[in-house]
Tab-separated table of C-alpha atoms in Angstrom:
chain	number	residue	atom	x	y	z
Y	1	UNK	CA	75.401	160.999	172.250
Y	2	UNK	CA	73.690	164.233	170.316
Y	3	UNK	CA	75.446	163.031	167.256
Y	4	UNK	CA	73.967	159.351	167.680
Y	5	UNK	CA	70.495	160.816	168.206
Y	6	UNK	CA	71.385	163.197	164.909
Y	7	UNK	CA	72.385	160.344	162.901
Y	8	UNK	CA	69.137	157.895	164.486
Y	9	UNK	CA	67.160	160.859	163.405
Y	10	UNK	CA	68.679	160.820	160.005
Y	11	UNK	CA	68.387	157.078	159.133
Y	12	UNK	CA	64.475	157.584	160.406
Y	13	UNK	CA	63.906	160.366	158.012
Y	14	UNK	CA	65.677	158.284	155.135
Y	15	UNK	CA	63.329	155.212	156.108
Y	16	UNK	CA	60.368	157.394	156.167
Y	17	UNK	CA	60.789	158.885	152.879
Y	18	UNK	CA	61.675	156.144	151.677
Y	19	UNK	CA	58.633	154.077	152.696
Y	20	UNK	CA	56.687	156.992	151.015
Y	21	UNK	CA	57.860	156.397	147.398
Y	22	UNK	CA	54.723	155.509	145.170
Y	23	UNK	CA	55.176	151.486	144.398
Y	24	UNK	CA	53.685	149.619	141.393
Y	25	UNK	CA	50.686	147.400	141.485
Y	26	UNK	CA	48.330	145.441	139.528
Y	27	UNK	CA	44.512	145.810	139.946
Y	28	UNK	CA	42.034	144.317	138.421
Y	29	UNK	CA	39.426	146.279	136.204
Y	30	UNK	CA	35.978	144.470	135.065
Y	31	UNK	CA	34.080	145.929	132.116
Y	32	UNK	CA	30.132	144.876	132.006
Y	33	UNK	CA	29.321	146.054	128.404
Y	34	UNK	CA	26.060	144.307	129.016
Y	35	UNK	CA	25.165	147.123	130.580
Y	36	UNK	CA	25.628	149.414	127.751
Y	37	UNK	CA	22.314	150.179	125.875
Y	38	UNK	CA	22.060	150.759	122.362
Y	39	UNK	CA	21.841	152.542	120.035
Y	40	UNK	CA	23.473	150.471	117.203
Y	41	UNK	CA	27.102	152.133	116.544
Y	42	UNK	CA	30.303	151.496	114.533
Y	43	UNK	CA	31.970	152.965	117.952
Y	44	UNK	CA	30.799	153.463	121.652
Y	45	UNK	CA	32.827	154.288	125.070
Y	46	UNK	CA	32.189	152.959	127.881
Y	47	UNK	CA	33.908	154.107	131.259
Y	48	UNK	CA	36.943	155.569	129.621
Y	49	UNK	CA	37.167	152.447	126.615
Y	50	UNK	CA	36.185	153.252	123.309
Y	51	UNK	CA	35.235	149.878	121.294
Y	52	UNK	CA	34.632	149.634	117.461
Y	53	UNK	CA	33.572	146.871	114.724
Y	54	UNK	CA	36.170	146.006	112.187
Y	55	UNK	CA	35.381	143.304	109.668
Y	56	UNK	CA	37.460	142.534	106.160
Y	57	UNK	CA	34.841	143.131	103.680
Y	58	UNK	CA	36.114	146.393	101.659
Y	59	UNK	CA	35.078	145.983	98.003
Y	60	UNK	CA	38.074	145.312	95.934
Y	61	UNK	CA	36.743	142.762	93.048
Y	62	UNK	CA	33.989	145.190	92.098
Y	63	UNK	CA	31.132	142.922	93.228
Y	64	UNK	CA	31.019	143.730	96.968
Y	65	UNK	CA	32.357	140.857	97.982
Y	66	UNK	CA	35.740	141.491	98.327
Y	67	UNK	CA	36.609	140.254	101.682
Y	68	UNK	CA	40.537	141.697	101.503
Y	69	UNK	CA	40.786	144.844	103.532
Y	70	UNK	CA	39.290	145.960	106.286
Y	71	UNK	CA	36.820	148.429	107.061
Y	72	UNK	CA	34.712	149.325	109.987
Y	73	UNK	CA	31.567	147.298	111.133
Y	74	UNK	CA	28.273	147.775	112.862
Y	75	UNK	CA	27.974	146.691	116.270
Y	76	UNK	CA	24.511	145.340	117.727
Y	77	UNK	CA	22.671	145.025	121.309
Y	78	UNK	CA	21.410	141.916	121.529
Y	79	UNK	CA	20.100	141.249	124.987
Y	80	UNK	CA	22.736	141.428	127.531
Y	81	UNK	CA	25.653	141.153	124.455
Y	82	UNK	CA	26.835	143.072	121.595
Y	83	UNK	CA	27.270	141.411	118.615
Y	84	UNK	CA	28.868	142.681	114.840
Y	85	UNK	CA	26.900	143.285	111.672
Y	86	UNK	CA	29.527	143.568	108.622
Y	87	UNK	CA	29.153	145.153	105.582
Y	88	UNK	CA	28.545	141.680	103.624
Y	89	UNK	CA	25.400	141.060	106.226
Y	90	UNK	CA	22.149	142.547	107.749
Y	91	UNK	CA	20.842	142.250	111.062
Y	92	UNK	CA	18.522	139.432	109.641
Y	93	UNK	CA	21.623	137.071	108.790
Y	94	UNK	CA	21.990	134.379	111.426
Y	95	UNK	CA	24.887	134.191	112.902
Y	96	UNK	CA	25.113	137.462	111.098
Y	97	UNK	CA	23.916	139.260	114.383
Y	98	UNK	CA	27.021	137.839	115.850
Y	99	UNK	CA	31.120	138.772	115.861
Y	100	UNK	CA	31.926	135.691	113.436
Y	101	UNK	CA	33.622	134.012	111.232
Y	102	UNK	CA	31.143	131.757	109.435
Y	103	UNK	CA	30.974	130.921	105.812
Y	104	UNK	CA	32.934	129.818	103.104
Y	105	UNK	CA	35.296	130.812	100.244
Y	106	UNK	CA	34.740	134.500	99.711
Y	107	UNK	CA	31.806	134.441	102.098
Y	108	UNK	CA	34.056	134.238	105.301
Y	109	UNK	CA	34.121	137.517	107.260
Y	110	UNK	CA	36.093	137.750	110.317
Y	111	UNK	CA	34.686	140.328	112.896
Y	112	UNK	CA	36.849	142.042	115.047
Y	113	UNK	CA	36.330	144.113	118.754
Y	114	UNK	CA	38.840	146.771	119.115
Y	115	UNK	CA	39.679	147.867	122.697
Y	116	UNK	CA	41.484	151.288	122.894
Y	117	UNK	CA	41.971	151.891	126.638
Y	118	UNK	CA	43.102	155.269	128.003
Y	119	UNK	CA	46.607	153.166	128.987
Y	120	UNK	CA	48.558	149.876	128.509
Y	121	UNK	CA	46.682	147.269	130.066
Y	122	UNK	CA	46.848	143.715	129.890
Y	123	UNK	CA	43.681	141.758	128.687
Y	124	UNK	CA	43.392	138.497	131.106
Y	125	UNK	CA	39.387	137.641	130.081
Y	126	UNK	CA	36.520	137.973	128.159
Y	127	UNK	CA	32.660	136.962	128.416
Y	128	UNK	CA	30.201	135.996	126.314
Y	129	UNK	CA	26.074	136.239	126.385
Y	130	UNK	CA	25.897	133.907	123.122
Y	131	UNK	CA	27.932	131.479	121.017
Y	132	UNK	CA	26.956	129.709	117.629
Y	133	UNK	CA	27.027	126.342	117.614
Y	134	UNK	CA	27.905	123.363	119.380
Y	135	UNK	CA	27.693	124.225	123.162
Y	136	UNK	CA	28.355	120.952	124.731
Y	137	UNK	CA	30.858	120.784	127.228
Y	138	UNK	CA	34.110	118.192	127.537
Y	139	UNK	CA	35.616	117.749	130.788
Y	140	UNK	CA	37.161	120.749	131.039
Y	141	UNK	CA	34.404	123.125	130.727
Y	142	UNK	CA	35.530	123.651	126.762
Y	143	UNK	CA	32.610	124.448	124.274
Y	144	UNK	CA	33.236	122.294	121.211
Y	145	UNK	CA	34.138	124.090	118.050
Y	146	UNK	CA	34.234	127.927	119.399
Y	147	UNK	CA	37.832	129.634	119.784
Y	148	UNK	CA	38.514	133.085	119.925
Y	149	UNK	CA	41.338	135.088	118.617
Y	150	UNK	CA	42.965	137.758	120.449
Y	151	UNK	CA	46.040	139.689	119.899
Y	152	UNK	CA	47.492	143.246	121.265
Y	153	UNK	CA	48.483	145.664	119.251
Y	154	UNK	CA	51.047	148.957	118.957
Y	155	UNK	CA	48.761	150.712	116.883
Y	156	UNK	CA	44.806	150.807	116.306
Y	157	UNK	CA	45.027	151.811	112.592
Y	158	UNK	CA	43.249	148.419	110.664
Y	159	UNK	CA	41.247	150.624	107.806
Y	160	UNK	CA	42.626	149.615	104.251
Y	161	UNK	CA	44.579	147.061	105.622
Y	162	UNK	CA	44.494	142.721	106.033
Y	163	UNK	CA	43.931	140.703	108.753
Y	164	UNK	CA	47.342	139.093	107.242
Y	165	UNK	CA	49.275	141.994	107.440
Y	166	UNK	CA	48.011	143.350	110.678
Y	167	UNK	CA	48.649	139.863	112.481
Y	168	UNK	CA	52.161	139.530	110.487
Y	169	UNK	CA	53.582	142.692	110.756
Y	170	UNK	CA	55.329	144.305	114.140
Y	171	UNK	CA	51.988	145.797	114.676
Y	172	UNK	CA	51.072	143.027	116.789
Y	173	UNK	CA	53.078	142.428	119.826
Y	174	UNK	CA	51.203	139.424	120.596
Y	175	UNK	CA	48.590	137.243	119.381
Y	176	UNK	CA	46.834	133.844	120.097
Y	177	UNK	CA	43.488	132.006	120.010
Y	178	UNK	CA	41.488	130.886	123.329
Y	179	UNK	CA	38.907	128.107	123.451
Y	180	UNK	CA	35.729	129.173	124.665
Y	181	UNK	CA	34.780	127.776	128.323
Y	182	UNK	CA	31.295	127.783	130.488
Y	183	UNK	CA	30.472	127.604	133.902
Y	184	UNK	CA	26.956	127.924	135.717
Y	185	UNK	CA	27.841	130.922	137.320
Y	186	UNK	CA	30.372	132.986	134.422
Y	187	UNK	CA	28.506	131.593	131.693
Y	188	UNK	CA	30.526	131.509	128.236
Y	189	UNK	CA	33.934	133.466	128.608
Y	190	UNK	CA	37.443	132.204	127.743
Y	191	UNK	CA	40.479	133.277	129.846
Y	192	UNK	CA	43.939	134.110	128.242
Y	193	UNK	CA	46.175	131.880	129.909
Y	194	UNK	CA	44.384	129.686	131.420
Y	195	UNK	CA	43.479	125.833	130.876
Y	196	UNK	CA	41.727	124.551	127.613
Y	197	UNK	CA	43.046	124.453	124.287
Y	198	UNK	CA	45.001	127.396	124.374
Y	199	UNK	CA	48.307	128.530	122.303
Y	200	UNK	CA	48.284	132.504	123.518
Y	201	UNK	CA	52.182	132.785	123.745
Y	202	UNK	CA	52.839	135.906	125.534
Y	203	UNK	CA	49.235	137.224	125.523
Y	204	UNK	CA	48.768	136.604	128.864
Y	205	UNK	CA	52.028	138.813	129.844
Y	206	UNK	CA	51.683	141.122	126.962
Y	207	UNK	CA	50.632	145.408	128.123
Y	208	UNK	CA	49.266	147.346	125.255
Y	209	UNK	CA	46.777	150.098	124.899
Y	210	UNK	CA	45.043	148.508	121.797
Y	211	UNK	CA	43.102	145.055	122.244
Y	212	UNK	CA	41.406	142.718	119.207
Y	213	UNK	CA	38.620	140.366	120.489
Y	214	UNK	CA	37.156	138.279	117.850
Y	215	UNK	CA	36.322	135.107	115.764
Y	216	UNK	CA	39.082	132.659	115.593
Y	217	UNK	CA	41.315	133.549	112.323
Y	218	UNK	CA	44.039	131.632	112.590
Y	219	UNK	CA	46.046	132.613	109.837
Y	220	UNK	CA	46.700	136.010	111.131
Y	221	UNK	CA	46.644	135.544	115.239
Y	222	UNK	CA	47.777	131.755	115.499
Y	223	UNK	CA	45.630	128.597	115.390
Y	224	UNK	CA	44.728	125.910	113.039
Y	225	UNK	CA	42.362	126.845	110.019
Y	226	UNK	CA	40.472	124.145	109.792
Y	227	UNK	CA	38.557	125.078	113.020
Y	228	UNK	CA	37.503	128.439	111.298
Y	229	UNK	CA	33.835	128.444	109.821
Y	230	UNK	CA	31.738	128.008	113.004
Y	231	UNK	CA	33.026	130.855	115.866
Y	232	UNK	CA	29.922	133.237	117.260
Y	233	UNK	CA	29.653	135.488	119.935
Y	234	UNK	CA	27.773	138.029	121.418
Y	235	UNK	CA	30.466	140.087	123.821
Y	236	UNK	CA	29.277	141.505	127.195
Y	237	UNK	CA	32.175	141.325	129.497
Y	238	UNK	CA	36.420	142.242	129.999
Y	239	UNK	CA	38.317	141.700	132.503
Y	240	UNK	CA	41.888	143.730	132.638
Y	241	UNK	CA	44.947	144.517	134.816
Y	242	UNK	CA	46.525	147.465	134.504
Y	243	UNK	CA	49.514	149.795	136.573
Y	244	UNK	CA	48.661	152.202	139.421
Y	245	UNK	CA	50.733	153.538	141.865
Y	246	UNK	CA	49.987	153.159	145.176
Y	247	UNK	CA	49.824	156.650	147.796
Y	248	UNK	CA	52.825	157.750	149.327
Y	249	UNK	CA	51.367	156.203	152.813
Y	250	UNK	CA	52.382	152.741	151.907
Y	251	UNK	CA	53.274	150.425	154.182
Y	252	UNK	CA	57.229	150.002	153.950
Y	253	UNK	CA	58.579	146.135	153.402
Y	254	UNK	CA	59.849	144.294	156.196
Y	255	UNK	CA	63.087	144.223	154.644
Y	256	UNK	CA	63.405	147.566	155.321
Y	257	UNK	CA	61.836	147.959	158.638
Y	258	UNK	CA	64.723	145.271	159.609
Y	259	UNK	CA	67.204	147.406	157.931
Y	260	UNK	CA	66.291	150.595	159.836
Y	261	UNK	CA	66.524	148.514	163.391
Y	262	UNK	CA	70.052	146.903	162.991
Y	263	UNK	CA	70.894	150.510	161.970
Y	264	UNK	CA	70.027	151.831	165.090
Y	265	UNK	CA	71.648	148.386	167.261
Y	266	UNK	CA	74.682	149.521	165.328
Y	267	UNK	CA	74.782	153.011	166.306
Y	268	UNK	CA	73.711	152.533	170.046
Y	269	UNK	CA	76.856	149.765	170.519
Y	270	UNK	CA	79.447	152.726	169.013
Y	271	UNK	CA	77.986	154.572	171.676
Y	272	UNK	CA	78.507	152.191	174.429
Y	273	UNK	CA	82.342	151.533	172.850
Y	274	UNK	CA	83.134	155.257	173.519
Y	275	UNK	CA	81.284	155.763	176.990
Y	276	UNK	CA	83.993	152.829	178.167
């Protein structure tokens, strides 16, 4: 019988430690950049994410108009959003005040948020104080003629470099574009995976500790071109999930609790065998 009880004892403390092994678990993290005050910046962190303004307007025809490489950006506090002020612009331009991609020929500038979090996290959502343009609403909640391109990267190195070759290259583990949505009580926002027009491939699944938010460009991040030319917005929100680890204290599976009791049946009917 002191052998049963030694061996009980043993299976408990087995269970027990176990049950205290750190599991993995999702949590949701919201990000109100609205909140964020100015002063203008080309970078600004914000509860442990640092965010910069990346447009492709390096000069590289001699006229300033280049629109090939990339180069950082101004970003601007516009009521409850921050919006992008490229090189090629001033805070007078309208949309110009906005992260956008509108113009034509060399004029089109595509402005970029990048999101470099202190760890891989996956991007699920993003909201919006102001779009330009149309802002009527189908059935689905879609605002007509605003997308937005997202896409995470390995790497937050974009300086010298194309929107082309950053989208095209293994830099990008995954990339898509996102129609904008509204509701009453969110507002605009558009949510990676959800319903609308959507075509974010494994955005929605994708972990990565660098994040581009911006104007639909659909050459680079996916999407059809001819949409480009009238995408606006003012950002003021994220949403993202990342990995914690829950405390040792955890409450152990039921599959395990059950384990641990037809353990113990088993030992207790040896016992009974041998007192025969």
């Amino acid at each position: 019988m002191l052998n049963n009880i030694k061996n009980i004892s043993l299976i408990a403390a087995l269970f027990v430690s176990s049950s205290a092994i750190a599991s993995v678990t999702t949590n949701p993290v919201y990000k109100d950049f609205g909140n964020v005050s100015g002063p203008n910046t080309s970078s600004m962190n914000y509860g442990g994410v640092n965010v910069t303004a990346w447009s492709d307007t390096a000069n590289v025809s001699g006229d300033g108009r280049g629109d090939n490489t990339i180069q950082s950006a101004q970003m601007y506090k516009y009521g409850n959003g921050w919006g992008i002020v490229n090189k090629d612009e001033d805070d007078n331009d309208y949309p110009g005040h906005s992260a956008d991609n509108v113009g034509t020929g060399i004029w089109v500038d595509y402005d970029f948020f990048l999101f470099d979090f202190s760890e891989n996290v996956t991007l699920t959502h993003a909201g919006f104080s102001w779009i330009y343009g149309n802002t009527s609403n189908d059935q689905y909640g879609n605002t007509s003629n605003n997308q937005v391109s997202v896409a995470a990267l390995n790497s937050g190195d974009l300086a010298g470099k194309t929107w082309a070759q950053v989208g095209s290259t293994s830099q990008t583990i995954a990339s898509g574009y996102s129609d904008m949505l509204y509701s009453t009580r969110s507002g605009y926002y558009t949510s990676f995976g959800q319903s609308g027009t959507n075509n974010i491939g494994n955005v929605a699944t994708a972990s990565s500790r660098y994040w581009l938010i911006g104007a639909l460009n659909a050459s680079a991040f996916g999407g059809d071109t001819g949409w480009e030319g009238n995408d606006g917005m003012k950002l003021d929100r994220i949403l993202f999930t990342r990995n914690t680890q829950l405390p040792a204290t955890s409450v152990p599976e039921p599959s395990s609790i059950a384990l641990f009791g037809l353990a113990i049946v088993g030992l207790f009917a040896s016992s009974r065998k041998k007192l025969k």
